[in-house]
Coordinates of C-alpha atoms in Angstrom, one line a residue:
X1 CA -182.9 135.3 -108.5
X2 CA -186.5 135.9 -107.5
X3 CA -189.4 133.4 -108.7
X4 CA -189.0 132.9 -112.3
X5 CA -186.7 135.2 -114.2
X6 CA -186.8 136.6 -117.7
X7 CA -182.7 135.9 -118.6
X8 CA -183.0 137.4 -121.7
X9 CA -185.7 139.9 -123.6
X10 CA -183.2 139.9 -126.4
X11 CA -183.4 141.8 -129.1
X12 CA -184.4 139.4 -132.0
X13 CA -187.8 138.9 -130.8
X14 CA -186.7 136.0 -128.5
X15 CA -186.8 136.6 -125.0
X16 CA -185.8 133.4 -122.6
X17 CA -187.6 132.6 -119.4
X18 CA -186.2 130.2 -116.7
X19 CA -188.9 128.8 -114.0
X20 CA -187.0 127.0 -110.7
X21 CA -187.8 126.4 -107.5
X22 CA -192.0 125.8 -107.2
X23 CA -195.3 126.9 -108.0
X24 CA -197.6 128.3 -105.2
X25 CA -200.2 130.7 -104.4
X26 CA -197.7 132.7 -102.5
X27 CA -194.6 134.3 -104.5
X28 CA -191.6 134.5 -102.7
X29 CA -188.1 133.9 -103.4
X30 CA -188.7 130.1 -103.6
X31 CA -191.9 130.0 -105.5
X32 CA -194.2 131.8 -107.8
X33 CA -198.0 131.9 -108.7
X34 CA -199.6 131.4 -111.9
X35 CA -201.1 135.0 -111.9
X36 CA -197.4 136.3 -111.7
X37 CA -196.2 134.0 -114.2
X38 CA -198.6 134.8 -116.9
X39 CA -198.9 138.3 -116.6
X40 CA -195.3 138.5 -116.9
X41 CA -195.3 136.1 -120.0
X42 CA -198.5 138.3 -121.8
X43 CA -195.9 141.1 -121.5
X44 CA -193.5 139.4 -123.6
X45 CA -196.0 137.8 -125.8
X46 CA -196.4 141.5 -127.0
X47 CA -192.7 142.2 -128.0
X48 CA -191.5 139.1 -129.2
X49 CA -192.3 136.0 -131.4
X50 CA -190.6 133.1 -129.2
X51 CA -190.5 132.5 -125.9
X52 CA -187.8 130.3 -124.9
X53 CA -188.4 128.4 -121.2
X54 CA -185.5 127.4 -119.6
X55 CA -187.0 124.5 -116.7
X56 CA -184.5 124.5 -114.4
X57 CA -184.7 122.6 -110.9
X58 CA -189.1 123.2 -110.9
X59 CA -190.0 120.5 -108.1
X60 CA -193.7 120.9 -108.6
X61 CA -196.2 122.7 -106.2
X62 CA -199.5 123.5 -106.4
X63 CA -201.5 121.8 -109.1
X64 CA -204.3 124.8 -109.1
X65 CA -201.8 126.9 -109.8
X66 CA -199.5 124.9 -112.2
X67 CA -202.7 123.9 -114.4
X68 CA -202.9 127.6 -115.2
X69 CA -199.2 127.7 -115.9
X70 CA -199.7 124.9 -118.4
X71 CA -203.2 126.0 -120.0
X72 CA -201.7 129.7 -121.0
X73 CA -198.5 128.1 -122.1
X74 CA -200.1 125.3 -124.1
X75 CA -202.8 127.7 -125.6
X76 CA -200.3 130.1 -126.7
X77 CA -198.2 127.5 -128.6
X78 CA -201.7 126.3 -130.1
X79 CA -202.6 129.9 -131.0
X80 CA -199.2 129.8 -132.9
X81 CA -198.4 133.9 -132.7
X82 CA -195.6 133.5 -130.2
X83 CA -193.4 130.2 -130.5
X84 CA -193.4 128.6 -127.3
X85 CA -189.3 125.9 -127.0
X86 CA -188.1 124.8 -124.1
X87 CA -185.2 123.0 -122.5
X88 CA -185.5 120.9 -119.1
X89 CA -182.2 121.1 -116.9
X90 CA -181.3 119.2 -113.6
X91 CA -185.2 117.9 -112.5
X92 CA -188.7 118.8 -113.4
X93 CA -191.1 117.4 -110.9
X94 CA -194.7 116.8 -110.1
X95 CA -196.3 119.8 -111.5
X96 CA -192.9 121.3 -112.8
X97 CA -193.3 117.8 -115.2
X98 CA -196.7 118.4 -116.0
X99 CA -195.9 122.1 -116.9
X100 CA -192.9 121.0 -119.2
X101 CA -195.4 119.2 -121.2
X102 CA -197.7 122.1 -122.7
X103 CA -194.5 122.7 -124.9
X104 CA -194.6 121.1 -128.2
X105 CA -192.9 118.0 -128.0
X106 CA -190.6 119.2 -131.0
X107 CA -189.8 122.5 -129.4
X108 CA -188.4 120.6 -125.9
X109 CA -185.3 119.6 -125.2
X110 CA -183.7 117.4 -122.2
X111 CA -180.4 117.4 -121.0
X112 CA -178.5 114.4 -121.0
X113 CA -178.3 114.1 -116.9
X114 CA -181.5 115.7 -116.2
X115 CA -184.8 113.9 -115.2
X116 CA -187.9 114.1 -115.3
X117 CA -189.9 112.7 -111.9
X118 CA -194.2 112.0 -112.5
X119 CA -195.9 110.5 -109.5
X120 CA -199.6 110.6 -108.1
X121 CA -201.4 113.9 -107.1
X122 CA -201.0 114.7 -103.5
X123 CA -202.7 116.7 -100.6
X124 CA -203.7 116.3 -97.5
X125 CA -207.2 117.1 -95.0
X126 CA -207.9 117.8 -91.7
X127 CA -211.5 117.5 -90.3
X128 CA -214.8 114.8 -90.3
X129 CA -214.4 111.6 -92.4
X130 CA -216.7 113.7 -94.4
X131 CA -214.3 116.4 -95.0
X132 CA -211.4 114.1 -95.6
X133 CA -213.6 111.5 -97.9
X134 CA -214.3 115.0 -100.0
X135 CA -210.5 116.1 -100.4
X136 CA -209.8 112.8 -101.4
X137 CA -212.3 113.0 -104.3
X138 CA -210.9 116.2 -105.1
X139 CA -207.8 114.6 -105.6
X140 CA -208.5 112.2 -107.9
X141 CA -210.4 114.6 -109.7
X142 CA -207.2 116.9 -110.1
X143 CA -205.3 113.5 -110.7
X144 CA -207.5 112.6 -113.6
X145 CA -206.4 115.6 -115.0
X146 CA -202.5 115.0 -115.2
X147 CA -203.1 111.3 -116.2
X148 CA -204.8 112.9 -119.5
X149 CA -202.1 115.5 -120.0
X150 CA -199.1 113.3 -119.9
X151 CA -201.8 109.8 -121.9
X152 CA -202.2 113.1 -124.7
X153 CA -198.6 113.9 -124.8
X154 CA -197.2 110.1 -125.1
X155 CA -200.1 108.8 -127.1
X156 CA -200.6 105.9 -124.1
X157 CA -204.1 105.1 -122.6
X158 CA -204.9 106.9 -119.6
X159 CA -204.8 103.2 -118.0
X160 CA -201.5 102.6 -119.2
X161 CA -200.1 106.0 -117.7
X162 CA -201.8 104.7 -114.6
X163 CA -200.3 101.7 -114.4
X164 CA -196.8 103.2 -115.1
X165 CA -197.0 106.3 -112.8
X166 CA -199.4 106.4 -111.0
X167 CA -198.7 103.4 -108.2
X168 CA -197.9 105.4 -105.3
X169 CA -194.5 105.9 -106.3
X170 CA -192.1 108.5 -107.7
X171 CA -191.1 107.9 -111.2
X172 CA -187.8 109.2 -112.3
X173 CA -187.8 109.1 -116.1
X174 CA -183.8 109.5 -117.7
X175 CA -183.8 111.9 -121.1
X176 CA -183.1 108.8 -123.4
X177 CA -186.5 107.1 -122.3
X178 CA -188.4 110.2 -122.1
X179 CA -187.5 110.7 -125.3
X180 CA -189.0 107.3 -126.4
X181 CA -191.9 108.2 -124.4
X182 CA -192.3 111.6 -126.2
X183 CA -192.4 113.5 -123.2
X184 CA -189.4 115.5 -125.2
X185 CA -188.3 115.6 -128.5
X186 CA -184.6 115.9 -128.3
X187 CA -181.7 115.6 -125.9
X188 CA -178.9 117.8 -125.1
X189 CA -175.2 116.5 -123.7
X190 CA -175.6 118.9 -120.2
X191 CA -173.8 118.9 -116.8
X192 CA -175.2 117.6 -113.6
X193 CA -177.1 120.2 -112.0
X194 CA -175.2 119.4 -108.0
X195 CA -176.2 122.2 -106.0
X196 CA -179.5 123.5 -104.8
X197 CA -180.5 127.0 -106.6
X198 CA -180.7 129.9 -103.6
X199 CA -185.0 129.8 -104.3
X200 CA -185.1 126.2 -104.5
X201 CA -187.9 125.9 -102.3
X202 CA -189.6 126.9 -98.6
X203 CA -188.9 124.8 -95.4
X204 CA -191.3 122.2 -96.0
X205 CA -189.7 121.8 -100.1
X206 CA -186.7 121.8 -99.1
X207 CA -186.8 118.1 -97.6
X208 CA -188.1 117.4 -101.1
X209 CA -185.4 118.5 -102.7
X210 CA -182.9 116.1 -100.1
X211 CA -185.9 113.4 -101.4
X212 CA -184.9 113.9 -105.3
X213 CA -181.5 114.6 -105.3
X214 CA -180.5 111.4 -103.4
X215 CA -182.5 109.6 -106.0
X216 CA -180.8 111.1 -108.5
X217 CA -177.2 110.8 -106.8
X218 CA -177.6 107.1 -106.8
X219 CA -178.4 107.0 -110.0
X220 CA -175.7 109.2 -111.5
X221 CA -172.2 109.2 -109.7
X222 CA -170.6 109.5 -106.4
X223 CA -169.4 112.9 -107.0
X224 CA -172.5 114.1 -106.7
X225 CA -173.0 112.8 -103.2
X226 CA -169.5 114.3 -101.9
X227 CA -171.2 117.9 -103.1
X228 CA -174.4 117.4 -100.3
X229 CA -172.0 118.7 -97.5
X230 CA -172.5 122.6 -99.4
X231 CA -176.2 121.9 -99.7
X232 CA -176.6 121.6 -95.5
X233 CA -176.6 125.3 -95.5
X234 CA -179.9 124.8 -95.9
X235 CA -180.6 123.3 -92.4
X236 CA -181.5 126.5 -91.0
X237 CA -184.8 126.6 -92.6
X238 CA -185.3 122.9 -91.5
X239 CA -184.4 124.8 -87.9
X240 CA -186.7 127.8 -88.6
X241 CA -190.1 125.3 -90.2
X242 CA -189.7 123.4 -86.8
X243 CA -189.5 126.7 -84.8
X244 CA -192.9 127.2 -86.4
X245 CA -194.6 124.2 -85.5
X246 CA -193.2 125.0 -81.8
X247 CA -190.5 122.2 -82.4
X248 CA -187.2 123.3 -80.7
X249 CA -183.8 122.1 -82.5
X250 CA -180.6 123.6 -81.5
X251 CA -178.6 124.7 -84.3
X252 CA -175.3 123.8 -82.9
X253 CA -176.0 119.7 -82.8
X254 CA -178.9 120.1 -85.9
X255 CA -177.4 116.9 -88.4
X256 CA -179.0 115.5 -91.0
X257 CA -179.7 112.6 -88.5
X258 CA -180.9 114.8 -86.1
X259 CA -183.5 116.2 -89.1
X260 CA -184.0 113.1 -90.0
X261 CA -184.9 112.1 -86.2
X262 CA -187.0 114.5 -85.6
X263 CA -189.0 114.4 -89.3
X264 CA -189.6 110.5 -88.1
X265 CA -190.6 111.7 -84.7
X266 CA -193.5 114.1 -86.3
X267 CA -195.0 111.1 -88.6
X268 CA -195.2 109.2 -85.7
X269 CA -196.7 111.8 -83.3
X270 CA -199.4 112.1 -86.7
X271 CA -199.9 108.9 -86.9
X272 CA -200.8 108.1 -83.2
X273 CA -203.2 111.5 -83.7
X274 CA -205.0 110.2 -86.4
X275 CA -205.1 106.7 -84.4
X276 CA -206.4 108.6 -81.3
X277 CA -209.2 110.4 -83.4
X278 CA -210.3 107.4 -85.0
X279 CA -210.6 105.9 -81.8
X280 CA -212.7 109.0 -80.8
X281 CA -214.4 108.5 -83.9
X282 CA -215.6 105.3 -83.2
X283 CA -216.5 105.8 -79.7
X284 CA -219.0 108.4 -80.7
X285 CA -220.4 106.1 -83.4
X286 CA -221.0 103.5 -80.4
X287 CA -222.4 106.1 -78.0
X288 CA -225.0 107.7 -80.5
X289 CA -226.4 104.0 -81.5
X290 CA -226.8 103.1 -78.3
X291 CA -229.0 106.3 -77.4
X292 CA -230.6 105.8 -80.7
X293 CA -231.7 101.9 -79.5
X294 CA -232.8 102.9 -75.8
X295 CA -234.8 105.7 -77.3
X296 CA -236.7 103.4 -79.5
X297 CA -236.7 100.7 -77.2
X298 CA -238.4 103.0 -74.5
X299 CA -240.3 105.1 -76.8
X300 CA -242.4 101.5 -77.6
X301 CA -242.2 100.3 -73.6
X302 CA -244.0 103.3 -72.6
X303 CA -246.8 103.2 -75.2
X304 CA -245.5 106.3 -77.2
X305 CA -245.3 104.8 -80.0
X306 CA -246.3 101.4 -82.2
X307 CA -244.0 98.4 -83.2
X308 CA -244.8 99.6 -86.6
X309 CA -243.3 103.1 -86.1
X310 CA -240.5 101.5 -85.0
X311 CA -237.9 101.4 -87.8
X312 CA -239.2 104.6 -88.9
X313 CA -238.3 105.9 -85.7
X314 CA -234.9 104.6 -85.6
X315 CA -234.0 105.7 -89.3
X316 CA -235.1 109.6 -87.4
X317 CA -232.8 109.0 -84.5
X318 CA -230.0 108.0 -87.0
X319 CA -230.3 110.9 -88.9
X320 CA -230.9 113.7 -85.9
X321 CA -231.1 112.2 -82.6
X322 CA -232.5 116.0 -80.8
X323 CA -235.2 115.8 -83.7
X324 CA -236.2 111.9 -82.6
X325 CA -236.2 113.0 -79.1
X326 CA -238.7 116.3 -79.7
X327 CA -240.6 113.6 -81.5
X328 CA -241.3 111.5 -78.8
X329 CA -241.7 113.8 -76.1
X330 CA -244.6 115.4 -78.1
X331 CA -246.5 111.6 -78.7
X332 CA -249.3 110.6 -76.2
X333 CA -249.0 107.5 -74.5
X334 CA -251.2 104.9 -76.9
X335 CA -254.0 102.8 -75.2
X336 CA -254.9 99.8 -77.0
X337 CA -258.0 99.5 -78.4
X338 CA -258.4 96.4 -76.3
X339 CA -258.4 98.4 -73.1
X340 CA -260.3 101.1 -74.6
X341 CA -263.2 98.6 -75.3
X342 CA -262.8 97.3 -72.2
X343 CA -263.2 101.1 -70.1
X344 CA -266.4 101.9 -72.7
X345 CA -268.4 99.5 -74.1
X346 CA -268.5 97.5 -71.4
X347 CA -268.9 100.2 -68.3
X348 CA -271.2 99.6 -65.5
X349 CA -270.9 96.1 -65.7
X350 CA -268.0 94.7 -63.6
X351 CA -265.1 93.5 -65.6
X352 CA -268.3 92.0 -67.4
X353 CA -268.1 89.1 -64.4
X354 CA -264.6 88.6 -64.8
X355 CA -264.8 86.7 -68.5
X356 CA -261.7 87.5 -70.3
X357 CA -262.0 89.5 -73.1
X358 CA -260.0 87.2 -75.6
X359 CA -260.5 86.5 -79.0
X360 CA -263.4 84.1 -78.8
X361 CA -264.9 86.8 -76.6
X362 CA -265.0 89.9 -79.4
X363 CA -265.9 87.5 -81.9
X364 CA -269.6 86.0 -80.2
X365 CA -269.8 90.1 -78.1
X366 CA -268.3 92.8 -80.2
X367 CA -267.3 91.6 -84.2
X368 CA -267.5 95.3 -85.3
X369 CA -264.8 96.3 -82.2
X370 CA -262.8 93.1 -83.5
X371 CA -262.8 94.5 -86.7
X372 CA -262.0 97.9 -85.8
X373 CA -259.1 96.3 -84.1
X374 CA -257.6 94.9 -87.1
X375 CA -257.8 97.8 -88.9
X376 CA -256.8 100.6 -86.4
X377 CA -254.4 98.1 -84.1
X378 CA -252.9 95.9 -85.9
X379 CA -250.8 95.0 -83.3
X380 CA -253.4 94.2 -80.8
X381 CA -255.0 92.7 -83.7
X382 CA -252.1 89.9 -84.4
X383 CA -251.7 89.5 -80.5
X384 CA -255.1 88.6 -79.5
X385 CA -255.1 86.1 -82.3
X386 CA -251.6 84.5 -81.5
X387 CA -253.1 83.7 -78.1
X388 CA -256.0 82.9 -79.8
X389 CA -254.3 80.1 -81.7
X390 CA -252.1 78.8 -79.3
X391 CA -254.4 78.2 -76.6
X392 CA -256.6 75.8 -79.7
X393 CA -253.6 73.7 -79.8

């Protein structure tokens, strides 16, 4: 059984379609996309009148390719040609959940042991706290999405479905209260669903699938638990996803303790990554305001610019340190007006006898220079008349 299979084209104008294992951009044996799946259901939508889905162990996936999934299925019961029923078996999860849902509520049935799991949206970013601050709001975006879909289907505000499903957690909802919920419309007496299908999922789903099904064992019975020793078949592709990510395991002592071990082992090793680079992150941080300060702080020490430019300048520096730099390089050291009075007006005569040139001096010699002073240099300006007023105290 390869992606989703079409059980039954029958030949009363029903054909059956059962969709296990996830949905993905890549189709495999363990997963399908939403181009496959609807070009595959348009075929059928041209020889028959209902289209039964059988949901069958779907642990979620992608949710840009399971909104697809959901729109075509959801428009075509709408469009009301085809009938569009449904049945959901063993677990539909995450996405699978949210794809169960664009069948009519009437049309969808729920075993009896089967469950149904809704959680948060998911994903993950590698990059600048720019890049991850951007998937993030992707994320909720996307997650906005599902909260409508399943506050639509139950007739609960999109704040109550946040509040019940959307803490962090996974949800696992039992056929008898989903029915309540209206996430079905009727229930079906159905067997326990103990053994993962052969394209339940790729090495990284498959420690999902352990996830779920030990929820559900301790919700159901013990017998279910004493089946989990046929399911560690499946620790070769634990062996072969470590292989991948240049993680050596040797098949002969792999456990699920050993798994376990070594899935503990690679959270922590991310973790003290993440720690390192944030670390790094901050460093940086440090080290560019500290250039940014000295470059202001010399740029005014050596004349090139004013204490008025200064903020100005800082805010460039913040933005594009090389740009602040080119900046400064290209100003010519500022004389103040003072000592340009001083080196004009005044030439030929000595230092004008050695008098100091303060405030009283440009007021009774030079008003017009005094003036141009405050208007051209303010800083000189408020200096000379700080002195000015402290030394008539």
């Amino acid at each position: 059984m390869k992606n989703f299979t079409v059980v039954n084209k029958g030949t009363n104008g029903k054909a059956v379609m059962m969709l296990t294992g996830m949905v993905s951009f890549y189709n495999g044996e363990q997963s399908f996309s939403a181009s496959k799946f609807i070009n595959d259901f348009n075929k059928l939508k041209e020889t028959h009148n209902e289209i039964h889905i059988d949901i069958v162990n779907l642990y979620g996936g992608s949710i840009t390719e399971g909104i697809p999934v959901y729109n075509h299925l959801k428009e075509t019961a709408e469009e009301g040609k085809v009938k569009i029923t449904g049945k959901i078996d063993g677990l539909a999860a995450s996405m699978g959940s949210i794809i169960a849902m664009a069948i009519p509520v009437e049309n969808l049935e729920m075993g009896n042991m089967a469950r149904i799991m809704n959680h948060r949206a998911k994903g993950g970013a590698y990059g600048t706290a720019d890049d991850v601050e951007h998937q993030a709001s992707t994320i909720r975006s996307y997650e906005d999405d599902l909260v409508d879909i399943l506050a639509e289907r139950t007739g609960l505000s999109t704040k109550d479905v946040r509040a019940k499903w959307m803490d962090g957690r996974d949800h696992y909802i039992k056929a008898e209260e989903a029915l309540t919920l209206k996430l079905v419309g009727h229930t079906t007496k159905s067997k326990a669903i103990k053994k993962a299908p052969k394209n339940s999922a790729t090495p990284e789903e498959v420690f999902n699938f352990y996830q779920q099904q030990i929820v559900n064992a301790i919700e159901t019975d013990s017998e279910f638990i004493q089946n989990q020793n046929e399911d560690m078949k499946l620790i070769a592709q634990f062996i072969a996803a470590f292989a991948l990510a240049g993680i050596e395991m040797n098949a002969e002592n792999a456990s699920e303790e050993t798994i376990l071990a070594q899935v503990k082992k690679v959270t922590a090793d991310n973790k003290d990554l993440k720690g390192k680079l944030e670390t790094a992150e901050n460093q940086l941080t440090a080290q560019k305001d500290l250039a940014v300060a000295n470059l202001v702080a010399t740029a005014l020490k050596d004349g090139k610019i004013q204490k008025s430019q200064e903020a100005s300048l800082k805010k460039m520096a913040e933005n594009s340190l090389e740009d602040a730099q080119e900046f400064v390089k290209n100003q010519t050291v500022h004389k103040p007006l003072t000592t340009q009075l001083n080196n004009g007006q005044n030439a030929g005569a000595e230092n004008n006898g050695g008098e100091e040139k303060d405030f009283n001096w440009y007021r009774k010699n030079d008003s017009k220079g005094l003036m141009e002073m405050k208007t051209k240099q303010p800083d000189e300006y408020q200096a000379l008349l700080q002195a000015h007023l402290e030394k008539s105290k």
